[in-house]
Amino acid sequence: MVADDPAVAVAEPKVPASSVTPEIQIELYRLMVRIRRFEEKSAQAFMRAAIKGFCHLYIGQEAVAAGALSVLEPRDAVITAYRDHGIALARGTPARPCMAELFGKQTGCSHGMGGSMHLFDRAHQFYGGHAIVGSHTAVAAGLAFAQQYENTEGVTLCLLGEGAVNQGVFAETLNLVSLWKLPIVFLIENNDYAMGTSVSRSSAGLPLVNRGSAFDMAGRVANGMDVEDVRAKVAEAINLARTEHLPSLLEVHTYRYRGHSMSDPDTYRTKEEIEEHKKGDPILLYRRRLEERHVLSDTLAKEIDEKARAEVQDALSFAEQSPEPDLDFAFSLRFSVEDQIDPIPRPRYSDL
Amino acid sequence: MAKITYRQALNQAMAEEMDRDPSVFLIGEEVAEYQGAFKVSQGLLQRFGAKRVVDTPISEAAFSGLAVGAALYGLRPIVEFMNWSFSFVAFDQLVNNVGSLRFMSGGQFSLPMVFRGPSGGGTQIGATHSHCPESWFAGVPTLTVVSPAFPEDAKGLLKSSIRSNNPVFFFEGERLYGLEGEVPDGDSLTPIGEARVCREGGDLTIVSGGYSTHTAISAAETLSANGTEAEVIDLRTIKPYDFDRIAQSVRKTNRLLIVEENKPFAGWGAQIAYDVQRRLFDWLDAPILRVTGLDLPQPYNGKLEAQVLPNVERILAAARQLLA
Ligand SMILES: Cc1ncc(C[n+]2csc(CCOP(=O)(O)OP(=O)(O)O)c2C)c(N)n1
Ligand SMILES: [Mg+2]
């Protein structure tokens, strides 16, 4: 799997011809830059303790979200794990409610109840942000089940970390989706590490894409440092799901530059390893390629960057200035309003 | 009114609600071709087809999670556990996902779903198959817990649960499936959160739920033969339970006995006892007592299992202590 090594990708002698229009190329680039700037801003805010709890950055993995989500339609459903900022942005959730959620504010996309790991945006068919490793893969199957049940012709894209493949529920779920031919794509973001455990220390039977074979699932591997490769492979898989109701399993090789979360001292890998991967940076790589294709000028690249910086600065100010939710609001979220039966009494069981 | 079994009542509830709302579907092990491990779903496959009556592999975590996704999307799944004791392999889905997703999304999503199946001991199938986990799930802030004792409520509560926009955990008594009772014809709903007074009496109040309600009624009949009248309240809904109905009775009898199949530590009766002493302290003439399952894994041995479950003898002893 030499082609998946980003260091090799950088050294590619020829620029591959692109199957995507210049407009889309620019948008892919812009999205990756927006995600990177958002994450850098989040990191700063976390360092000054304005963001609390866990905060898992997407830096290094931008091409996965940008490429994969770029082929989806509005009727499709997206669900992911807790490293979700980039996914929400790629799905169309504006930076303001994303950042406000990291700050735990009322204006956050989950109204301050979810935090960094639990971004949700129903309007964009983004079904979260899930922090129990592997748990959401079964939920994803249910989204696809419902799409099939309702004949929407929508499909579900479920992203998961490579650490999640060793959860039992994931194996159960692969069996179900294959057995029932559900319109779903599982995309493993293989960034080589689950916290401090490298794939080779956690997983037998590599490559991980093999995990689908026992269930007869179509498998594909993509280079997650190459946004167009991700886009192309995901497009094939989505097409298979939409037109033939066949699920697939994609393994996308990527790398995270930062620690597992902001609280990770990152002692399980060397500085050299990280630097080596940065040479194959997805944004840098794509910028060079677009310049060679004369799609992106220096001026436009600068403009994109400035806009992204302004956008996340605005999101930060918005988050800082937004009000906090209150306890009564939190209680109001416990239950949905009944409209087919009489209201159910909902005591709080605590008056002290 | 027709006399039908508890099992038939559940079956009718599902059939009627599936008829009424195409977004309702049933999913679980052996619910379709096999017609249900306890025949609760008998005939539903023939009537509604394989799209809406869905047999699954033995994968509780995956099909529970799948139902969560379907509910987030807007369908109304009924998930059957062959036995509630098997739901524990799906505990993460039930507690983290069913319990938290609506809240964590800031209220963007609803989870209109029912998880149902038999629970409880008394059939000599050993510790792994005899759990009564009502209180475990009642400990999750967003879950509604229901446990009908009679065919009428089995039907009326299941219909309400299916129509509820919130997740309902529905505990059927494995020993109750064959119980017959009058059930009103047509669209009759039992409200969630309202208790039923099974028997009136002025000497003490017995609160119970599920199968134990029947044990409590038997004990009350024996007490009555000896001149003591117990008021027996069947909770029907465990959470939110009907405090007002209990309070009304306790203000009359001034004595409260709680009978539940749960193990003693933090069973739902402990919550009720706390609430009653906190709010009705001055109305009580004696300490509140609880007759619960004994704090043992369920033994296979029949004589021992009968001792472990709440039984008439232990209820009578507790009643005597309350009235002394
Ligand atoms: C069931 C469960 N076990 C353990 C954890 C703690 N945990 C959080 S993230 C993580 C590593 C997951 O790695 P991976 O799936 O590769 O995703 P990545 O962080 O690389 O995006 C662990 C062990 C958890 N959240 N859930
Ligand atoms: Mg990983």
XYZ file of C-alpha atoms and ligand atoms in Angstrom:
703
model
C 0.000 0.000 0.000
C 2.749 2.317 -0.991
C 0.347 4.733 -2.615
C -1.211 5.441 0.764
C 1.998 6.741 2.230
C 1.668 10.527 2.096
C 5.420 10.963 1.880
C 5.297 9.118 -1.395
C 2.305 11.083 -2.561
C 4.239 14.349 -2.237
C 6.887 13.028 -4.527
C 4.403 12.205 -7.262
C 6.040 13.390 -10.443
C 2.901 14.253 -12.379
C -0.221 16.083 -11.366
C -3.090 13.665 -11.916
C -5.812 14.913 -14.171
C -8.765 15.978 -12.145
C -12.262 14.662 -12.543
C -13.635 17.573 -10.579
C -14.386 21.040 -11.884
C -12.164 23.976 -10.923
C -15.014 25.415 -8.850
C -15.234 22.238 -6.818
C -11.477 22.106 -6.467
C -11.495 25.579 -4.978
C -14.330 24.665 -2.646
C -12.506 21.559 -1.438
C -9.446 23.662 -0.762
C -11.447 26.373 0.955
C -13.181 23.870 3.215
C -9.915 22.301 4.321
C -8.514 25.711 5.156
C -11.655 26.683 7.055
C -11.468 23.509 9.130
C -7.783 24.011 9.896
C -8.282 27.601 10.985
C -11.272 26.619 13.076
C -9.256 23.959 14.849
C -6.338 26.283 15.477
C -8.725 28.784 17.020
C -10.273 26.025 19.151
C -6.835 24.982 20.370
C -6.050 28.554 21.436
C -9.344 28.879 23.226
C -8.765 25.571 24.975
C -5.314 26.697 26.112
C -6.848 29.711 27.809
C -9.446 27.415 29.385
C -12.352 28.994 27.520
C -13.155 25.544 26.152
C -13.379 22.807 28.757
C -13.669 19.060 28.880
C -12.344 17.061 25.977
C -11.428 18.688 22.708
C -10.266 16.452 19.843
C -8.776 18.328 16.939
C -9.066 17.353 13.288
C -5.819 18.946 12.147
C -4.144 16.732 9.561
C -7.369 14.922 8.669
C -9.132 17.750 6.810
C -9.031 16.033 3.423
C -11.180 13.200 4.738
C -14.120 15.352 5.784
C -13.787 17.681 2.814
C -13.490 14.949 0.223
C -16.039 12.550 1.666
C -18.809 15.006 2.422
C -18.401 16.858 -0.854
C -20.204 14.085 -2.729
C -23.257 13.966 -0.468
C -26.677 15.408 -1.187
C -28.829 17.264 1.327
C -31.116 14.220 1.741
C -28.189 12.068 2.875
C -27.417 11.489 6.531
C -24.042 11.952 8.217
C -22.914 10.609 11.570
C -19.475 10.426 13.136
C -17.490 9.958 16.329
C -16.302 12.647 18.732
C -13.588 14.116 16.458
C -16.426 15.932 14.817
C -15.697 19.643 14.332
C -14.435 19.160 10.788
C -17.354 16.922 9.883
C -19.937 19.435 11.110
C -18.264 22.262 9.189
C -18.029 20.119 6.071
C -21.704 19.256 6.375
C -22.599 22.919 6.367
C -23.014 23.812 10.017
C -21.728 27.388 10.296
C -18.651 28.082 12.373
C -20.584 30.219 14.874
C -22.849 27.491 16.341
C -19.943 25.027 16.208
C -17.650 27.264 18.198
C -20.455 28.278 20.558
C -21.042 24.592 21.298
C -17.400 24.133 22.201
C -17.925 27.004 24.619
C -21.063 25.330 26.034
C -23.261 28.245 25.080
C -27.000 28.458 24.456
C -26.316 29.400 20.843
C -24.280 26.257 20.241
C -25.531 23.747 17.712
C -26.470 21.468 20.634
C -27.421 24.398 22.885
C -24.527 23.760 25.208
C -25.683 20.273 26.205
C -23.290 18.308 24.033
C -19.959 20.088 23.831
C -17.096 19.419 21.453
C -17.770 15.689 21.166
C -21.515 15.971 20.602
C -22.221 18.419 17.823
C -25.641 17.866 16.209
C -27.360 19.701 13.395
C -30.682 18.311 12.339
C -31.246 20.914 9.629
C -28.183 19.606 7.821
C -28.986 15.941 8.515
C -25.979 15.738 10.766
C -26.763 13.125 13.400
C -23.816 13.812 15.684
C -20.956 13.648 17.254
C -20.779 10.380 19.332
C -18.277 9.709 22.050
C -18.749 6.081 22.976
C -16.306 4.424 20.626
C -18.140 2.305 18.051
C -21.589 2.893 19.526
C -22.812 5.163 16.751
C -22.172 2.625 14.020
C -25.370 0.809 14.969
C -27.266 4.099 15.071
C -25.947 4.800 11.582
C -27.414 1.528 10.368
C -30.761 2.734 11.692
C -30.558 5.944 9.689
C -29.954 3.871 6.563
C -32.750 1.495 7.569
C -35.128 4.440 7.844
C -33.988 5.887 4.523
C -34.756 2.545 2.936
C -38.059 2.181 4.824
C -39.180 5.603 3.676
C -37.825 5.175 0.143
C -36.009 8.489 0.323
C -33.123 7.316 -1.843
C -30.904 9.032 0.662
C -27.839 7.256 1.939
C -25.942 7.367 5.209
C -22.273 8.160 5.618
C -20.857 6.933 8.923
C -17.322 7.932 9.846
C -15.463 6.130 12.590
C -11.958 6.049 13.978
C -9.898 2.966 13.307
C -10.019 2.246 17.041
C -13.744 1.616 16.733
C -13.382 -1.433 14.507
C -12.606 -3.573 17.519
C -15.925 -2.877 19.204
C -18.310 -5.815 19.049
C -21.257 -3.687 18.014
C -19.403 -2.700 14.847
C -19.117 -6.331 13.767
C -22.793 -6.906 14.551
C -23.661 -3.840 12.539
C -21.623 -4.785 9.487
C -23.476 -8.086 9.448
C -26.854 -6.351 9.637
C -26.220 -3.782 6.914
C -24.874 -6.382 4.556
C -27.647 -8.875 5.308
C -30.322 -6.243 4.767
C -28.564 -4.359 1.963
C -28.823 -0.979 3.624
C -27.703 2.170 1.781
C -24.722 3.031 3.935
C -21.025 3.770 3.702
C -18.760 3.150 6.672
C -15.609 5.207 6.420
C -12.781 4.281 8.763
C -10.549 7.254 9.406
C -7.366 5.371 10.024
C -5.040 7.911 11.605
C -2.843 5.144 12.946
C -3.671 5.755 16.577
C -6.451 5.207 19.053
C -5.225 7.475 21.817
C -1.742 6.004 22.322
C -2.361 2.608 20.763
C -1.171 2.190 17.204
C -3.159 0.073 14.790
C -0.506 -2.595 14.756
C -0.835 -2.999 18.504
C -4.642 -3.155 18.440
C -5.758 -4.919 15.326
C -5.228 -8.299 13.757
C -5.961 -9.017 10.128
C -4.739 -5.774 8.585
C -5.640 -3.961 6.441
C -8.727 -2.956 8.339
C -10.802 -2.860 5.190
C -10.719 -6.669 5.462
C -13.164 -6.398 8.310
C -15.931 -6.126 5.749
C -14.936 -9.197 3.780
C -16.481 -11.717 6.130
C -19.797 -9.946 5.554
C -19.383 -9.693 1.792
C -19.047 -5.953 1.892
C -17.482 -3.997 -0.900
C -14.211 -2.517 0.348
C -12.105 0.405 -0.798
C -8.945 2.070 0.396
C -8.228 5.766 -0.065
C -5.371 8.124 0.644
C -6.750 10.479 3.245
C -4.069 13.061 2.570
C -5.417 13.456 -0.958
C -8.798 15.135 -0.965
C -9.606 14.116 -4.524
C -8.785 10.491 -3.881
C -11.098 10.470 -0.869
C -13.778 12.171 -2.912
C -13.489 9.680 -5.766
C -13.591 6.573 -3.569
C -16.438 7.862 -1.450
C -18.354 8.822 -4.595
C -18.114 5.231 -5.841
C -19.280 3.866 -2.526
C -22.132 6.352 -2.238
C -23.226 5.513 -5.728
C -23.248 1.827 -4.891
C -25.372 2.544 -1.829
C -27.770 4.834 -3.661
C -28.333 2.856 -6.808
C -27.824 -0.723 -5.691
C -28.490 -0.529 -1.963
C -25.119 -2.052 -1.299
C -23.203 -1.030 1.791
C -19.443 -0.591 1.705
C -16.507 -0.233 3.995
C -13.811 2.306 3.218
C -10.472 2.561 4.908
C -8.967 6.005 4.560
C -5.381 6.525 5.663
C -4.811 9.785 7.424
C -2.854 11.239 10.315
C -3.533 13.587 13.183
C -0.833 16.103 13.965
C -2.028 16.998 17.436
C -2.454 14.778 20.448
C -5.484 12.549 20.791
C -7.195 15.385 22.606
C -5.932 18.704 23.881
C -4.977 16.977 27.121
C -2.699 14.395 25.476
C 1.056 14.902 26.053
C 1.696 12.737 22.977
C 4.478 10.525 24.339
C 3.788 7.408 22.288
C 5.251 8.630 18.982
C 8.291 10.597 17.943
C 8.499 14.199 16.800
C 10.174 12.884 13.651
C 7.204 10.677 12.863
C 4.877 13.653 13.093
C 7.151 15.885 11.018
C 7.440 13.204 8.365
C 3.678 13.090 8.019
C 3.411 16.857 7.873
C 5.378 16.758 4.642
C 2.338 15.162 3.121
C 0.006 17.756 4.545
C -3.323 17.575 2.715
C -3.745 21.328 2.434
C -0.202 22.029 1.321
C -0.325 19.189 -1.130
C -3.583 20.294 -2.647
C -2.514 23.901 -2.857
C 0.574 22.912 -4.817
C -1.455 20.747 -7.074
C -4.044 23.439 -7.754
C -1.314 25.932 -8.452
C 0.233 23.573 -10.947
C -3.148 23.153 -12.538
C -3.515 26.943 -12.579
C -6.748 26.665 -10.686
C -5.520 28.496 -7.631
C -3.492 31.692 -7.696
C -1.439 33.027 -4.859
C -3.874 35.895 -4.478
C -6.869 33.596 -4.258
C -5.096 31.321 -1.781
C -4.378 34.353 0.413
C -7.935 35.555 0.126
C -9.288 32.147 1.113
C -7.015 32.057 4.097
C -7.911 35.563 5.230
C -11.601 34.855 4.917
C -11.229 31.656 6.919
C -9.329 33.493 9.638
C -11.975 36.195 9.768
C -14.721 33.594 9.886
C -13.291 31.742 12.871
C -12.454 34.981 14.652
C -16.062 36.010 14.214
C -17.170 32.588 15.474
C -14.969 32.987 18.505
C -16.372 36.416 19.376
C -19.867 35.097 18.850
C -19.182 32.171 21.181
C -17.603 34.385 23.812
C -20.498 36.826 23.799
C -23.273 34.233 23.775
C -25.290 33.525 26.929
C -25.064 30.305 28.910
C -28.072 27.990 29.013
C -29.912 27.721 32.338
C -31.123 24.766 34.365
C -34.785 25.172 33.481
C -33.852 25.041 29.829
C -31.875 21.850 30.465
C -34.863 20.283 32.224
C -37.096 21.290 29.336
C -34.983 19.147 27.023
C -35.518 15.870 28.870
C -38.723 14.947 27.081
C -40.377 15.599 23.762
C -43.819 17.162 23.874
C -46.585 14.595 23.484
C -49.053 15.130 20.670
C -50.789 11.763 20.384
C -51.449 11.045 24.050
C -52.163 13.061 27.188
C -49.155 14.841 28.655
C -47.139 12.637 31.023
C -46.285 14.124 34.434
C -42.519 14.692 34.650
C -41.424 15.300 38.251
C -37.808 16.160 38.993
C -37.489 13.776 41.980
C -35.339 16.246 43.809
C -36.478 19.297 45.686
C -33.323 20.040 47.627
C -65.467 -5.911 26.526
C -63.884 -9.213 25.638
C -61.995 -11.680 27.755
C -58.516 -12.107 26.307
C -55.060 -12.967 27.579
C -52.326 -10.519 28.469
C -50.417 -11.901 25.468
C -53.339 -11.247 23.115
C -53.778 -7.799 24.581
C -50.186 -6.897 23.689
C -50.644 -8.402 20.258
C -53.783 -6.356 19.636
C -52.084 -3.184 20.799
C -49.263 -3.629 18.310
C -51.563 -4.629 15.472
C -53.886 -1.671 16.045
C -51.065 0.826 16.286
C -49.315 -0.580 13.225
C -52.571 -0.275 11.361
C -52.949 3.290 12.457
C -49.420 4.514 11.779
C -47.190 3.222 8.958
C -44.072 4.496 10.725
C -44.522 1.913 13.502
C -42.552 -1.298 13.012
C -41.558 -4.259 15.165
C -37.994 -5.532 15.310
C -36.326 -8.273 17.338
C -35.319 -11.896 17.505
C -37.935 -14.389 16.311
C -40.678 -11.783 16.092
C -41.656 -12.602 12.505
C -41.387 -16.127 11.115
C -41.314 -17.814 14.505
C -44.292 -15.630 15.535
C -42.547 -14.466 18.699
C -40.637 -16.452 21.303
C -43.689 -16.003 23.552
C -46.092 -15.633 20.626
C -46.769 -12.006 21.439
C -46.267 -11.081 17.780
C -48.379 -13.944 16.431
C -49.803 -13.132 13.021
C -48.140 -9.746 12.642
C -45.795 -10.867 9.873
C -48.719 -12.221 7.862
C -50.622 -9.032 8.371
C -47.941 -6.379 7.948
C -45.188 -8.062 5.966
C -41.461 -8.454 6.468
C -40.741 -4.767 6.006
C -42.550 -3.944 9.250
C -42.054 -7.114 11.242
C -38.327 -7.600 11.184
C -36.459 -10.692 12.339
C -32.927 -9.975 13.484
C -29.800 -11.974 14.140
C -28.890 -12.389 17.818
C -27.375 -8.921 17.976
C -29.139 -6.918 20.673
C -26.622 -4.081 20.618
C -26.872 -3.642 16.855
C -30.637 -3.873 16.526
C -31.223 -1.624 19.533
C -28.819 0.906 18.058
C -30.428 0.519 14.673
C -33.780 1.299 16.229
C -32.280 4.434 17.771
C -31.133 5.615 14.355
C -34.510 4.842 12.837
C -36.218 6.815 15.612
C -33.873 9.782 15.177
C -34.885 9.719 11.542
C -38.585 9.774 12.421
C -39.783 6.159 12.510
C -41.445 4.634 15.572
C -39.738 1.339 16.358
C -41.010 -1.274 18.776
C -38.016 -3.333 19.854
C -38.730 -6.736 21.352
C -36.208 -8.290 23.684
C -36.771 -12.019 23.901
C -36.114 -11.445 27.586
C -35.137 -8.186 29.264
C -32.170 -10.062 30.684
C -30.708 -10.081 27.175
C -30.941 -6.314 26.877
C -27.776 -5.909 28.892
C -25.576 -6.614 25.896
C -27.231 -3.485 24.484
C -26.873 -1.496 27.707
C -24.702 1.143 26.056
C -27.290 1.737 23.346
C -30.104 1.930 25.891
C -28.421 4.172 28.409
C -26.063 6.312 26.360
C -27.964 6.582 23.127
C -31.625 6.209 24.041
C -30.963 7.953 27.331
C -28.891 10.881 26.127
C -29.122 11.665 22.429
C -32.175 13.889 22.536
C -30.775 15.829 25.461
C -27.233 16.080 24.118
C -28.506 17.360 20.798
C -30.157 20.236 22.620
C -33.595 18.777 21.945
C -33.269 18.595 18.158
C -34.297 14.960 17.985
C -37.066 12.835 19.466
C -36.876 9.141 20.247
C -40.407 7.799 19.829
C -39.636 4.183 20.589
C -40.723 1.281 22.768
C -38.444 -1.426 24.124
C -40.503 -4.325 25.377
C -40.315 -7.945 26.445
C -40.741 -10.293 29.377
C -38.871 -9.795 32.625
C -38.747 -11.173 36.098
C -38.325 -14.508 37.796
C -40.580 -17.325 38.841
C -40.088 -19.712 35.964
C -36.935 -21.468 37.174
C -34.676 -20.333 34.350
C -31.810 -19.277 36.534
C -30.058 -16.066 37.419
C -29.125 -14.932 33.888
C -32.713 -15.113 32.652
C -34.675 -13.803 35.618
C -33.688 -10.179 35.981
C -36.142 -7.461 36.846
C -34.197 -4.407 35.669
C -36.962 -1.802 35.944
C -35.084 0.216 38.527
C -31.823 0.187 36.606
C -33.446 1.901 33.665
C -35.586 4.118 35.870
C -32.276 5.527 37.098
C -31.744 7.116 33.678
C -33.329 10.594 33.771
C -35.043 10.480 30.384
C -36.545 7.003 30.391
C -40.181 6.162 31.024
C -40.719 2.774 32.665
C -43.971 0.871 32.447
C -44.971 -2.485 33.932
C -48.591 -3.572 33.434
C -50.162 -6.249 35.629
C -53.465 -6.817 33.818
C -54.462 -7.508 30.210
C -56.443 -4.276 29.999
C -53.420 -2.208 30.953
C -51.064 -4.298 28.874
C -53.047 -3.198 25.867
C -53.856 0.328 26.952
C -50.337 1.094 28.109
C -48.662 -0.400 25.067
C -50.856 1.711 22.811
C -49.978 4.820 24.824
C -46.302 3.880 24.772
C -46.246 3.455 21.009
C -47.941 6.831 20.593
C -45.606 8.541 23.014
C -42.922 10.722 21.470
C -40.515 9.556 24.151
C -38.719 6.263 24.726
C -40.743 3.859 26.865
C -39.242 0.780 28.506
C -42.069 -1.685 28.738
C -41.742 -4.608 31.146
C -44.063 -7.529 30.637
C -44.449 -10.240 33.247
C -43.258 -13.507 31.809
C -45.677 -15.213 34.194
C -48.540 -12.987 33.064
C -48.750 -13.821 29.370
C -51.489 -16.401 29.899
C -53.499 -14.302 32.354
C -57.031 -13.603 31.143
C -58.981 -10.456 31.756
C -61.640 -8.152 30.383
C -60.270 -5.694 27.856
C -62.388 -2.906 26.384
C -62.939 -3.115 22.647
C -61.581 -0.449 20.384
C -59.253 2.401 21.003
C -58.846 2.416 24.762
C -55.653 3.945 26.150
C -54.274 3.651 29.668
C -52.616 6.953 30.565
C -48.898 6.748 31.368
C -48.216 7.891 34.922
C -51.530 6.882 36.499
C -51.851 4.120 39.051
C -54.858 1.795 39.397
C -56.563 1.045 42.682
C -57.151 -2.700 42.585
C -58.771 -3.006 45.943
C -59.973 -0.469 48.476
C -59.262 -0.665 52.171
C -58.679 1.583 55.150
C -56.119 -0.256 57.261
C -52.962 -0.139 55.186
C -51.792 0.758 51.696
C -49.920 -1.763 49.581
C -48.183 -0.360 46.499
C -46.963 -2.800 43.901
C -46.441 -3.286 40.181
C -46.231 -5.959 37.495
C -46.558 -9.569 38.603
C -46.092 -8.618 42.259
C -49.417 -6.800 42.149
C -51.103 -10.188 41.948
C -49.114 -11.466 44.921
C -50.115 -8.346 46.818
C -53.779 -8.872 45.969
C -53.639 -12.483 47.182
C -52.101 -11.341 50.432
C -54.749 -8.630 50.786
C -57.475 -11.241 50.414
C -55.987 -13.301 53.218
C -55.733 -10.184 55.369
C -59.352 -9.408 54.634
C -60.427 -12.851 55.769
C -58.804 -11.940 59.065
C -60.549 -8.589 59.276
C -57.830 -6.258 57.924
C -58.562 -4.264 54.776
C -55.603 -3.367 52.631
C -55.844 -0.875 49.794
C -53.839 -2.281 46.884
C -52.440 0.159 44.355
C -50.992 -1.147 41.103
C -48.513 1.424 39.835
C -48.771 0.457 36.149
C -46.167 3.134 35.406
C -42.997 2.819 37.479
C -41.501 6.095 36.315
C -43.062 8.586 36.587
C -45.027 6.856 39.330
C -48.332 8.231 40.583
C -47.360 9.891 43.853
C -50.701 11.630 44.229
C -52.679 8.402 44.194
C -50.372 6.858 46.788
C -50.565 9.995 48.927
C -54.344 9.962 48.841
C -54.342 6.405 50.135
C -51.642 6.926 52.761
C -53.519 9.918 54.173
C -56.378 7.492 54.741
C -54.509 4.408 56.017
C -51.398 5.996 57.551
C -49.451 2.832 56.773
C -47.487 1.954 53.664
C -46.120 -1.347 52.444
C -44.305 -1.570 49.118
C -44.055 -4.877 47.281
C -41.620 -5.131 44.383
C -39.714 -7.889 42.653
C -36.548 -5.793 42.415
C -33.596 -6.587 44.591
C -33.725 -4.480 47.760
C -30.880 -2.040 47.149
C -32.278 1.038 45.426
C -35.257 -0.741 43.938
C -37.994 1.721 42.903
C -39.740 1.119 46.194
C -36.851 2.848 47.924
C -37.573 5.996 45.908
C -41.260 5.852 46.769
C -40.457 5.314 50.445
C -38.139 8.311 50.373
C -40.717 10.541 48.719
C -43.505 9.484 51.063
C -41.501 9.999 54.252
C -40.290 13.339 52.925
C -43.694 14.665 51.993
C -46.106 12.777 54.263
C -44.041 12.237 57.405
C -46.795 13.458 59.699
C -49.336 11.142 58.127
C -47.406 7.967 58.888
C -48.188 5.884 61.965
C -45.437 3.357 61.300
C -42.206 3.093 59.349
C -42.684 2.302 55.654
C -41.838 -1.317 54.875
C -40.676 -2.938 51.656
C -41.036 -6.556 50.587
C -38.610 -7.077 47.734
C -36.791 -9.831 45.933
C -34.042 -11.146 48.206
C -30.508 -9.927 47.600
C -29.361 -13.065 45.809
C -28.930 -14.012 42.188
C -32.023 -15.959 41.247
C -31.591 -19.611 42.310
C -32.779 -22.335 39.950
C -34.203 -24.441 42.772
C -37.953 -23.924 42.810
C -38.435 -23.805 46.556
C -35.636 -21.281 46.914
C -36.850 -19.161 44.017
C -40.279 -18.923 45.649
C -38.582 -17.668 48.786
C -36.478 -15.155 46.884
C -39.474 -13.612 45.123
C -41.927 -11.482 47.080
C -44.523 -13.957 48.323
C -47.741 -13.929 50.296
C -46.108 -15.098 53.530
C -43.576 -12.292 53.561
C -46.245 -9.730 52.708
C -48.474 -10.974 55.523
C -45.587 -10.821 57.980
C -44.789 -7.275 56.914
C -48.446 -6.269 57.195
C -48.624 -7.641 60.727
C -45.520 -5.679 61.630
C -47.034 -2.485 60.181
C -50.265 -2.910 62.094
C -48.708 -3.952 65.383
C -16.407 2.503 24.660
C -15.308 3.467 24.879
N -14.136 3.026 25.366
C -13.114 3.892 25.561
C -13.264 5.219 25.291
C -12.102 6.201 25.529
N -11.580 6.620 24.210
C -12.002 7.758 23.657
S -11.344 7.990 22.170
C -10.466 6.586 22.233
C -9.593 6.203 21.064
C -10.362 6.000 19.818
O -9.524 6.044 18.705
P -10.044 6.047 17.218
O -11.302 5.273 17.112
O -8.921 5.575 16.362
O -10.409 7.550 16.891
P -9.446 8.809 16.803
O -9.293 9.360 18.172
O -8.155 8.375 16.235
O -10.164 9.780 15.939
C -10.679 5.946 23.438
C -10.036 4.691 23.849
C -14.520 5.636 24.814
N -14.792 6.926 24.573
N -15.520 4.748 24.591
Mg -7.508 6.685 15.288
